[in-house]
Amino acid sequence: MISYNLTTPGLLITLEGGEGGGKTTQIVRLRDKLTAMGKDVVALREPGGTTVSEQIREVVLSAKNAGMAYTTEVLLFQAARAQIYREIVLPSLAAGKVVLMDRSRDSSVVYQGMVRGFGKELIDQLNDISTKNTLPNLTLLLDVPVTEGLSRVADAGNNNRMEMQGTAFHDKVREAYLQLAKEDTTGRWQIIDASASLEEVEAAIWQATQSIFPSAQTGA
Ligand code: TYD
C-alpha cells in the first residue's frame, strides 16, 4: 500500500481532460483569482515547466516524431514529470504554495494507461516514482464532447502529435477520464461541464475549489 504525500503545507490542484476543454485559459483565471486572495500561486503545465521538461515536451509532442514507440512515449512523459516535481512542484508544496497544473499524473493514467493500453496500475507505479508519491488535493476534469473539443483545437491551429490522432482515440480519452473520475474513492475529482461558456466554466471551477478553500467563498 502506497503512503501518499497528502499533508504538505501547500495544495496541489490539477486540471485534466481531453483536447479543447479550455484548461489553459481557465488555469490563468484561477491563478489570478487565487493571487488576488493573497495566495502564493504557481501555475505550470505538463509536459513542460522546466528547461529540461520543455525540451522533453518538444520531443514527445512534435508532429515530426510520428514513429515514436508507445513505450518511449510513456517514459518521456514520466521523465518530464520527474523533473518538474523535483525542481518546482515538491519545493513549492513544501513552501506552502498553491500549485496549479495543466495536466499531471492522471493524463498518463488515461492516455498511456487506459487508451494506449499499458494499464492503470503500471502507469500509477511510474507516477508514484515521478511524483514521489504525490496525489493532487483536487482534480478538475474539464469534460467536453469530443467533436466540440477537437473543433476548438483545430481553430487554434498547430496540432501536436497527440491531437493528430483520430476521433476514436479522443472518444476513448473522454470515456477513460469519466470512468476514472467516477471510480475515484479519494473524493479528489470534480467533473466540470466545459461545453458551457468560459464564464460559466470559470464559475463552476471556482465553486469546485470551495472544498479546499473554504474562505474563498467571499472572494468570488
Ligand atoms: P498540450 O498541447 O499541452 O494539450 P492540451 O492543451 O490538450 O493539454 O499537449 C499535451 C498532450 O500530451 C495532450 O494530447 C495529452 C498528452 N499527454 C499524455 O498523453 N500523457 C501525459 O502524461 C501528459 C502530461 C500529456
PDB file of C-alpha atoms and ligand atoms in Angstrom:
ATOM      1  CA  MET A   1       0.000   0.000   0.000  1.00  0.00           C
ATOM      2  CA  ILE A   2       1.478   3.348  -1.052  1.00  0.00           C
ATOM      3  CA  SER A   3       1.545   6.065   1.533  1.00  0.00           C
ATOM      4  CA  TYR A   4       0.613   9.216  -0.372  1.00  0.00           C
ATOM      5  CA  ASN A   5       2.059  12.548   0.497  1.00  0.00           C
ATOM      6  CA  LEU A   6      -1.188  14.407   1.328  1.00  0.00           C
ATOM      7  CA  THR A   7      -0.020  16.540   4.190  1.00  0.00           C
ATOM      8  CA  THR A   8       2.321  19.062   2.581  1.00  0.00           C
ATOM      9  CA  PRO A   9       1.783  22.654   3.739  1.00  0.00           C
ATOM     10  CA  GLY A  10       0.783  23.597   0.164  1.00  0.00           C
ATOM     11  CA  LEU A  11      -2.081  22.485  -2.078  1.00  0.00           C
ATOM     12  CA  LEU A  12      -1.928  20.827  -5.471  1.00  0.00           C
ATOM     13  CA  ILE A  13      -4.772  21.348  -7.955  1.00  0.00           C
ATOM     14  CA  THR A  14      -4.669  19.650 -11.348  1.00  0.00           C
ATOM     15  CA  LEU A  15      -6.785  20.406 -14.415  1.00  0.00           C
ATOM     16  CA  GLU A  16      -7.394  17.372 -16.596  1.00  0.00           C
ATOM     17  CA  GLY A  17      -9.407  16.402 -19.666  1.00  0.00           C
ATOM     18  CA  GLY A  18      -9.274  15.769 -23.404  1.00  0.00           C
ATOM     19  CA  GLU A  19      -8.418  18.272 -26.091  1.00  0.00           C
ATOM     20  CA  GLY A  20     -10.154  21.635 -26.323  1.00  0.00           C
ATOM     21  CA  GLY A  21     -11.662  21.779 -22.835  1.00  0.00           C
ATOM     22  CA  GLY A  22     -10.126  25.197 -22.149  1.00  0.00           C
ATOM     23  CA  LYS A  23      -7.733  24.129 -19.380  1.00  0.00           C
ATOM     24  CA  THR A  24      -5.094  26.626 -20.388  1.00  0.00           C
ATOM     25  CA  THR A  25      -7.479  29.612 -20.294  1.00  0.00           C
ATOM     26  CA  GLN A  26      -9.090  28.527 -17.050  1.00  0.00           C
ATOM     27  CA  ILE A  27      -5.828  27.948 -15.204  1.00  0.00           C
ATOM     28  CA  VAL A  28      -4.855  31.582 -15.808  1.00  0.00           C
ATOM     29  CA  ARG A  29      -8.225  32.793 -14.476  1.00  0.00           C
ATOM     30  CA  LEU A  30      -7.983  30.575 -11.407  1.00  0.00           C
ATOM     31  CA  ARG A  31      -4.407  31.686 -10.767  1.00  0.00           C
ATOM     32  CA  ASP A  32      -5.414  35.357 -10.952  1.00  0.00           C
ATOM     33  CA  LYS A  33      -8.335  34.897  -8.558  1.00  0.00           C
ATOM     34  CA  LEU A  34      -6.296  32.976  -6.003  1.00  0.00           C
ATOM     35  CA  THR A  35      -3.462  35.511  -6.271  1.00  0.00           C
ATOM     36  CA  ALA A  36      -5.963  38.314  -5.654  1.00  0.00           C
ATOM     37  CA  MET A  37      -6.986  36.461  -2.474  1.00  0.00           C
ATOM     38  CA  GLY A  38      -3.380  36.692  -1.314  1.00  0.00           C
ATOM     39  CA  LYS A  39      -2.371  33.105  -2.076  1.00  0.00           C
ATOM     40  CA  ASP A  40       1.130  32.349  -3.310  1.00  0.00           C
ATOM     41  CA  VAL A  41       0.311  30.549  -6.570  1.00  0.00           C
ATOM     42  CA  VAL A  42       2.457  28.693  -9.096  1.00  0.00           C
ATOM     43  CA  ALA A  43       0.866  27.714 -12.432  1.00  0.00           C
ATOM     44  CA  LEU A  44       2.542  25.027 -14.526  1.00  0.00           C
ATOM     45  CA  ARG A  45       1.887  22.765 -17.474  1.00  0.00           C
ATOM     46  CA  GLU A  46       2.840  19.179 -18.246  1.00  0.00           C
ATOM     47  CA  PRO A  47       4.753  18.112 -20.141  1.00  0.00           C
ATOM     48  CA  GLY A  48       6.939  21.181 -19.574  1.00  0.00           C
ATOM     49  CA  GLY A  49       7.505  23.828 -16.939  1.00  0.00           C
ATOM     50  CA  THR A  50      11.279  23.481 -16.543  1.00  0.00           C
ATOM     51  CA  THR A  51      14.149  23.795 -19.022  1.00  0.00           C
ATOM     52  CA  VAL A  52      14.631  20.019 -19.121  1.00  0.00           C
ATOM     53  CA  SER A  53      10.896  19.237 -19.263  1.00  0.00           C
ATOM     54  CA  GLU A  54      10.240  21.755 -22.048  1.00  0.00           C
ATOM     55  CA  GLN A  55      12.958  20.045 -24.118  1.00  0.00           C
ATOM     56  CA  ILE A  56      11.301  16.672 -23.476  1.00  0.00           C
ATOM     57  CA  ARG A  57       7.954  18.257 -24.462  1.00  0.00           C
ATOM     58  CA  GLU A  58       9.422  19.200 -27.848  1.00  0.00           C
ATOM     59  CA  VAL A  59      10.415  15.588 -28.491  1.00  0.00           C
ATOM     60  CA  VAL A  60       7.283  13.877 -27.179  1.00  0.00           C
ATOM     61  CA  LEU A  61       4.753  16.177 -28.861  1.00  0.00           C
ATOM     62  CA  SER A  62       6.468  17.044 -32.147  1.00  0.00           C
ATOM     63  CA  ALA A  63       4.382  16.062 -35.182  1.00  0.00           C
ATOM     64  CA  LYS A  64       7.741  15.066 -36.759  1.00  0.00           C
ATOM     65  CA  ASN A  65       8.004  12.123 -34.349  1.00  0.00           C
ATOM     66  CA  ALA A  66       5.065  10.123 -35.708  1.00  0.00           C
ATOM     67  CA  GLY A  67       7.151   6.940 -35.446  1.00  0.00           C
ATOM     68  CA  MET A  68       7.635   7.172 -31.674  1.00  0.00           C
ATOM     69  CA  ALA A  69       7.120   3.830 -29.886  1.00  0.00           C
ATOM     70  CA  TYR A  70       4.418   3.892 -27.207  1.00  0.00           C
ATOM     71  CA  THR A  71       6.928   2.754 -24.589  1.00  0.00           C
ATOM     72  CA  THR A  72       9.150   5.717 -25.443  1.00  0.00           C
ATOM     73  CA  GLU A  73       6.122   7.994 -25.082  1.00  0.00           C
ATOM     74  CA  VAL A  74       5.273   6.536 -21.649  1.00  0.00           C
ATOM     75  CA  LEU A  75       8.797   7.104 -20.360  1.00  0.00           C
ATOM     76  CA  LEU A  76       9.220  10.584 -21.835  1.00  0.00           C
ATOM     77  CA  PHE A  77       6.048  11.872 -20.134  1.00  0.00           C
ATOM     78  CA  GLN A  78       7.334  10.356 -16.875  1.00  0.00           C
ATOM     79  CA  ALA A  79      10.792  11.845 -17.368  1.00  0.00           C
ATOM     80  CA  ALA A  80       9.317  15.315 -17.852  1.00  0.00           C
ATOM     81  CA  ARG A  81       7.167  14.748 -14.724  1.00  0.00           C
ATOM     82  CA  ALA A  82      10.069  13.567 -12.554  1.00  0.00           C
ATOM     83  CA  GLN A  83      11.949  16.763 -13.389  1.00  0.00           C
ATOM     84  CA  ILE A  84       9.121  19.258 -12.767  1.00  0.00           C
ATOM     85  CA  TYR A  85       8.192  17.626  -9.439  1.00  0.00           C
ATOM     86  CA  ARG A  86      11.765  17.683  -8.169  1.00  0.00           C
ATOM     87  CA  GLU A  87      12.576  21.145  -9.462  1.00  0.00           C
ATOM     88  CA  ILE A  88       9.300  23.026  -8.823  1.00  0.00           C
ATOM     89  CA  VAL A  89       6.224  21.140  -7.562  1.00  0.00           C
ATOM     90  CA  LEU A  90       7.604  19.478  -4.437  1.00  0.00           C
ATOM     91  CA  PRO A  91       9.635  22.506  -3.225  1.00  0.00           C
ATOM     92  CA  SER A  92       6.603  24.758  -3.842  1.00  0.00           C
ATOM     93  CA  LEU A  93       4.280  22.476  -1.875  1.00  0.00           C
ATOM     94  CA  ALA A  94       6.822  22.271   0.932  1.00  0.00           C
ATOM     95  CA  ALA A  95       6.909  26.081   0.990  1.00  0.00           C
ATOM     96  CA  GLY A  96       3.112  26.249   1.397  1.00  0.00           C
ATOM     97  CA  LYS A  97       2.276  27.446  -2.113  1.00  0.00           C
ATOM     98  CA  VAL A  98      -0.800  26.612  -4.192  1.00  0.00           C
ATOM     99  CA  VAL A  99       0.384  24.712  -7.252  1.00  0.00           C
ATOM    100  CA  LEU A 100      -1.954  24.670 -10.267  1.00  0.00           C
ATOM    101  CA  MET A 101      -1.107  22.188 -13.016  1.00  0.00           C
ATOM    102  CA  ASP A 102      -2.433  21.997 -16.554  1.00  0.00           C
ATOM    103  CA  ARG A 103      -2.296  18.151 -16.678  1.00  0.00           C
ATOM    104  CA  SER A 104      -0.295  15.855 -14.461  1.00  0.00           C
ATOM    105  CA  ARG A 105      -0.294  12.178 -13.397  1.00  0.00           C
ATOM    106  CA  ASP A 106      -3.882  11.414 -14.472  1.00  0.00           C
ATOM    107  CA  SER A 107      -3.065  12.345 -18.084  1.00  0.00           C
ATOM    108  CA  SER A 108      -0.625   9.439 -18.136  1.00  0.00           C
ATOM    109  CA  VAL A 109      -3.157   7.089 -16.498  1.00  0.00           C
ATOM    110  CA  VAL A 110      -5.712   7.992 -19.182  1.00  0.00           C
ATOM    111  CA  TYR A 111      -3.631   8.407 -22.367  1.00  0.00           C
ATOM    112  CA  GLN A 112      -0.903   5.823 -21.775  1.00  0.00           C
ATOM    113  CA  GLY A 113      -2.559   3.534 -19.199  1.00  0.00           C
ATOM    114  CA  MET A 114      -6.120   3.250 -20.443  1.00  0.00           C
ATOM    115  CA  VAL A 115      -6.010   4.334 -24.102  1.00  0.00           C
ATOM    116  CA  ARG A 116      -2.587   3.070 -25.222  1.00  0.00           C
ATOM    117  CA  GLY A 117      -3.179   0.002 -23.027  1.00  0.00           C
ATOM    118  CA  PHE A 118      -0.263  -0.068 -20.577  1.00  0.00           C
ATOM    119  CA  GLY A 119      -2.730  -0.398 -17.675  1.00  0.00           C
ATOM    120  CA  LYS A 120      -3.630   1.991 -14.884  1.00  0.00           C
ATOM    121  CA  GLU A 121      -1.613   0.101 -12.259  1.00  0.00           C
ATOM    122  CA  LEU A 122       1.692   0.160 -14.132  1.00  0.00           C
ATOM    123  CA  ILE A 123       1.325   3.826 -15.007  1.00  0.00           C
ATOM    124  CA  ASP A 124       0.418   4.722 -11.437  1.00  0.00           C
ATOM    125  CA  GLN A 125       3.535   2.917 -10.211  1.00  0.00           C
ATOM    126  CA  LEU A 126       5.597   5.064 -12.569  1.00  0.00           C
ATOM    127  CA  ASN A 127       3.613   8.151 -11.478  1.00  0.00           C
ATOM    128  CA  ASP A 128       4.454   7.382  -7.855  1.00  0.00           C
ATOM    129  CA  ILE A 129       8.154   7.324  -8.703  1.00  0.00           C
ATOM    130  CA  SER A 130       7.965  10.513 -10.775  1.00  0.00           C
ATOM    131  CA  THR A 131       5.928  12.461  -8.216  1.00  0.00           C
ATOM    132  CA  LYS A 132       7.470  10.930  -5.072  1.00  0.00           C
ATOM    133  CA  ASN A 133       4.012   9.618  -4.096  1.00  0.00           C
ATOM    134  CA  THR A 134       2.191  12.906  -4.517  1.00  0.00           C
ATOM    135  CA  LEU A 135      -1.549  12.980  -5.258  1.00  0.00           C
ATOM    136  CA  PRO A 136      -3.410  16.189  -6.096  1.00  0.00           C
ATOM    137  CA  ASN A 137      -5.685  17.584  -3.369  1.00  0.00           C
ATOM    138  CA  LEU A 138      -8.202  18.429  -6.108  1.00  0.00           C
ATOM    139  CA  THR A 139      -8.507  17.310  -9.735  1.00  0.00           C
ATOM    140  CA  LEU A 140     -10.858  19.215 -12.021  1.00  0.00           C
ATOM    141  CA  LEU A 141     -12.000  17.228 -15.065  1.00  0.00           C
ATOM    142  CA  LEU A 142     -12.950  19.687 -17.807  1.00  0.00           C
ATOM    143  CA  ASP A 143     -15.306  17.474 -19.777  1.00  0.00           C
ATOM    144  CA  VAL A 144     -16.353  18.435 -23.297  1.00  0.00           C
ATOM    145  CA  PRO A 145     -17.890  16.392 -26.172  1.00  0.00           C
ATOM    146  CA  VAL A 146     -15.110  15.190 -28.465  1.00  0.00           C
ATOM    147  CA  THR A 147     -16.270  16.871 -31.680  1.00  0.00           C
ATOM    148  CA  GLU A 148     -16.610  20.201 -29.893  1.00  0.00           C
ATOM    149  CA  GLY A 149     -13.193  19.919 -28.231  1.00  0.00           C
ATOM    150  CA  LEU A 150     -11.464  18.920 -31.462  1.00  0.00           C
ATOM    151  CA  SER A 151     -13.016  21.774 -33.424  1.00  0.00           C
ATOM    152  CA  ARG A 152     -11.756  24.251 -30.800  1.00  0.00           C
ATOM    153  CA  VAL A 153      -8.253  22.771 -31.128  1.00  0.00           C
ATOM    154  CA  ALA A 154      -8.428  22.844 -34.945  1.00  0.00           C
ATOM    155  CA  ASP A 155      -9.435  26.521 -34.798  1.00  0.00           C
ATOM    156  CA  ALA A 156      -6.297  27.192 -32.749  1.00  0.00           C
ATOM    157  CA  GLY A 157      -4.081  25.523 -35.438  1.00  0.00           C
ATOM    158  CA  ASN A 158      -0.671  23.820 -34.931  1.00  0.00           C
ATOM    159  CA  ASN A 159      -1.909  20.364 -33.963  1.00  0.00           C
ATOM    160  CA  ASN A 160       0.611  18.309 -31.985  1.00  0.00           C
ATOM    161  CA  ARG A 161       1.325  14.556 -32.302  1.00  0.00           C
ATOM    162  CA  MET A 162      -1.446  13.572 -29.839  1.00  0.00           C
ATOM    163  CA  GLU A 163      -4.065  15.923 -31.280  1.00  0.00           C
ATOM    164  CA  MET A 164      -3.471  14.364 -34.718  1.00  0.00           C
ATOM    165  CA  GLN A 165      -4.938  11.002 -33.543  1.00  0.00           C
ATOM    166  CA  GLY A 166      -8.371  10.048 -34.895  1.00  0.00           C
ATOM    167  CA  THR A 167     -11.739  10.692 -33.273  1.00  0.00           C
ATOM    168  CA  ALA A 168     -11.893   7.105 -31.896  1.00  0.00           C
ATOM    169  CA  PHE A 169      -8.755   7.838 -29.849  1.00  0.00           C
ATOM    170  CA  HIS A 170     -10.288  11.002 -28.409  1.00  0.00           C
ATOM    171  CA  ASP A 171     -13.587   9.202 -27.673  1.00  0.00           C
ATOM    172  CA  LYS A 172     -11.608   6.701 -25.606  1.00  0.00           C
ATOM    173  CA  VAL A 173      -9.811   9.534 -23.812  1.00  0.00           C
ATOM    174  CA  ARG A 174     -13.103  11.141 -22.807  1.00  0.00           C
ATOM    175  CA  GLU A 175     -14.615   7.858 -21.608  1.00  0.00           C
ATOM    176  CA  ALA A 176     -11.453   6.952 -19.699  1.00  0.00           C
ATOM    177  CA  TYR A 177     -11.444  10.283 -17.834  1.00  0.00           C
ATOM    178  CA  LEU A 178     -15.122   9.932 -16.904  1.00  0.00           C
ATOM    179  CA  GLN A 179     -14.533   6.362 -15.722  1.00  0.00           C
ATOM    180  CA  LEU A 180     -11.541   7.410 -13.624  1.00  0.00           C
ATOM    181  CA  ALA A 181     -13.480  10.262 -12.016  1.00  0.00           C
ATOM    182  CA  LYS A 182     -16.440   8.002 -11.254  1.00  0.00           C
ATOM    183  CA  GLU A 183     -14.296   5.177  -9.815  1.00  0.00           C
ATOM    184  CA  ASP A 184     -12.451   7.591  -7.529  1.00  0.00           C
ATOM    185  CA  THR A 185     -12.652   6.799  -3.835  1.00  0.00           C
ATOM    186  CA  THR A 186     -10.489   9.673  -2.587  1.00  0.00           C
ATOM    187  CA  GLY A 187     -13.002  12.449  -3.328  1.00  0.00           C
ATOM    188  CA  ARG A 188     -10.390  14.495  -5.179  1.00  0.00           C
ATOM    189  CA  TRP A 189     -12.180  14.506  -8.589  1.00  0.00           C
ATOM    190  CA  GLN A 190     -14.756  17.102  -9.658  1.00  0.00           C
ATOM    191  CA  ILE A 191     -16.341  16.940 -13.104  1.00  0.00           C
ATOM    192  CA  ILE A 192     -16.869  20.332 -14.774  1.00  0.00           C
ATOM    193  CA  ASP A 193     -19.101  20.737 -17.852  1.00  0.00           C
ATOM    194  CA  ALA A 194     -16.619  22.516 -20.120  1.00  0.00           C
ATOM    195  CA  SER A 195     -19.022  22.904 -23.063  1.00  0.00           C
ATOM    196  CA  ALA A 196     -20.544  25.909 -21.276  1.00  0.00           C
ATOM    197  CA  SER A 197     -19.287  29.482 -21.825  1.00  0.00           C
ATOM    198  CA  LEU A 198     -15.846  30.488 -20.497  1.00  0.00           C
ATOM    199  CA  GLU A 199     -17.522  32.490 -17.720  1.00  0.00           C
ATOM    200  CA  GLU A 200     -19.777  29.609 -16.689  1.00  0.00           C
ATOM    201  CA  VAL A 201     -16.858  27.174 -16.646  1.00  0.00           C
ATOM    202  CA  GLU A 202     -14.825  29.671 -14.619  1.00  0.00           C
ATOM    203  CA  ALA A 203     -17.664  29.943 -12.081  1.00  0.00           C
ATOM    204  CA  ALA A 204     -18.037  26.151 -11.876  1.00  0.00           C
ATOM    205  CA  ILE A 205     -14.305  25.775 -11.259  1.00  0.00           C
ATOM    206  CA  TRP A 206     -14.406  28.427  -8.551  1.00  0.00           C
ATOM    207  CA  GLN A 207     -17.319  26.643  -6.914  1.00  0.00           C
ATOM    208  CA  ALA A 208     -15.436  23.332  -7.058  1.00  0.00           C
ATOM    209  CA  THR A 209     -12.389  24.830  -5.352  1.00  0.00           C
ATOM    210  CA  GLN A 210     -14.513  25.779  -2.311  1.00  0.00           C
ATOM    211  CA  SER A 211     -13.989  22.272  -0.966  1.00  0.00           C
ATOM    212  CA  ILE A 212     -10.318  23.051  -0.377  1.00  0.00           C
ATOM    213  CA  PHE A 213     -10.530  26.852   0.080  1.00  0.00           C
ATOM    214  CA  PRO A 214     -13.430  27.404   2.473  1.00  0.00           C
ATOM    215  CA  SER A 215     -12.524  31.078   2.842  1.00  0.00           C
ATOM    216  CA  ALA A 216     -12.649  31.615  -0.944  1.00  0.00           C
ATOM    217  CA  GLN A 217     -16.444  31.986  -0.854  1.00  0.00           C
ATOM    218  CA  THR A 218     -16.286  35.642  -0.008  1.00  0.00           C
ATOM    219  CA  GLY A 219     -13.609  36.391  -2.606  1.00  0.00           C
ATOM    220  CA  ALA A 220     -15.759  35.328  -5.603  1.00  0.00           C
TER     221      ALA A 220
HETATM  222  P1  TYD B   1      -0.995  20.126 -24.961  1.00  0.00           P
HETATM  223  O1  TYD B   1      -0.705  20.953 -26.157  1.00  0.00           O
HETATM  224  O2  TYD B   1      -0.488  20.596 -23.641  1.00  0.00           O
HETATM  225  O3  TYD B   1      -2.509  19.783 -24.984  1.00  0.00           O
HETATM  226  P2  TYD B   1      -3.722  20.224 -24.118  1.00  0.00           P
HETATM  227  O4  TYD B   1      -3.945  21.656 -24.462  1.00  0.00           O
HETATM  228  O5  TYD B   1      -4.794  19.309 -24.604  1.00  0.00           O
HETATM  229  O6  TYD B   1      -3.339  19.971 -22.681  1.00  0.00           O
HETATM  230  O7  TYD B   1      -0.473  18.654 -25.257  1.00  0.00           O
HETATM  231  C1  TYD B   1      -0.328  17.706 -24.317  1.00  0.00           C
HETATM  232  C2  TYD B   1      -0.678  16.388 -24.974  1.00  0.00           C
HETATM  233  O8  TYD B   1       0.047  15.352 -24.345  1.00  0.00           O
HETATM  234  C3  TYD B   1      -2.150  16.058 -24.832  1.00  0.00           C
HETATM  235  O9  TYD B   1      -2.606  15.490 -26.026  1.00  0.00           O
HETATM  236  C4  TYD B   1      -2.164  14.988 -23.763  1.00  0.00           C
HETATM  237  C5  TYD B   1      -0.832  14.345 -23.876  1.00  0.00           C
HETATM  238  N1  TYD B   1      -0.298  13.799 -22.619  1.00  0.00           N
HETATM  239  C6  TYD B   1      -0.179  12.428 -22.465  1.00  0.00           C
HETATM  240  O10 TYD B   1      -0.530  11.668 -23.387  1.00  0.00           O
HETATM  241  N2  TYD B   1       0.341  11.928 -21.309  1.00  0.00           N
HETATM  242  C7  TYD B   1       0.752  12.735 -20.300  1.00  0.00           C
HETATM  243  O11 TYD B   1       1.223  12.246 -19.248  1.00  0.00           O
HETATM  244  C8  TYD B   1       0.626  14.160 -20.465  1.00  0.00           C
HETATM  245  C9  TYD B   1       1.077  15.086 -19.374  1.00  0.00           C
HETATM  246  C10 TYD B   1       0.105  14.649 -21.639  1.00  0.00           C
END
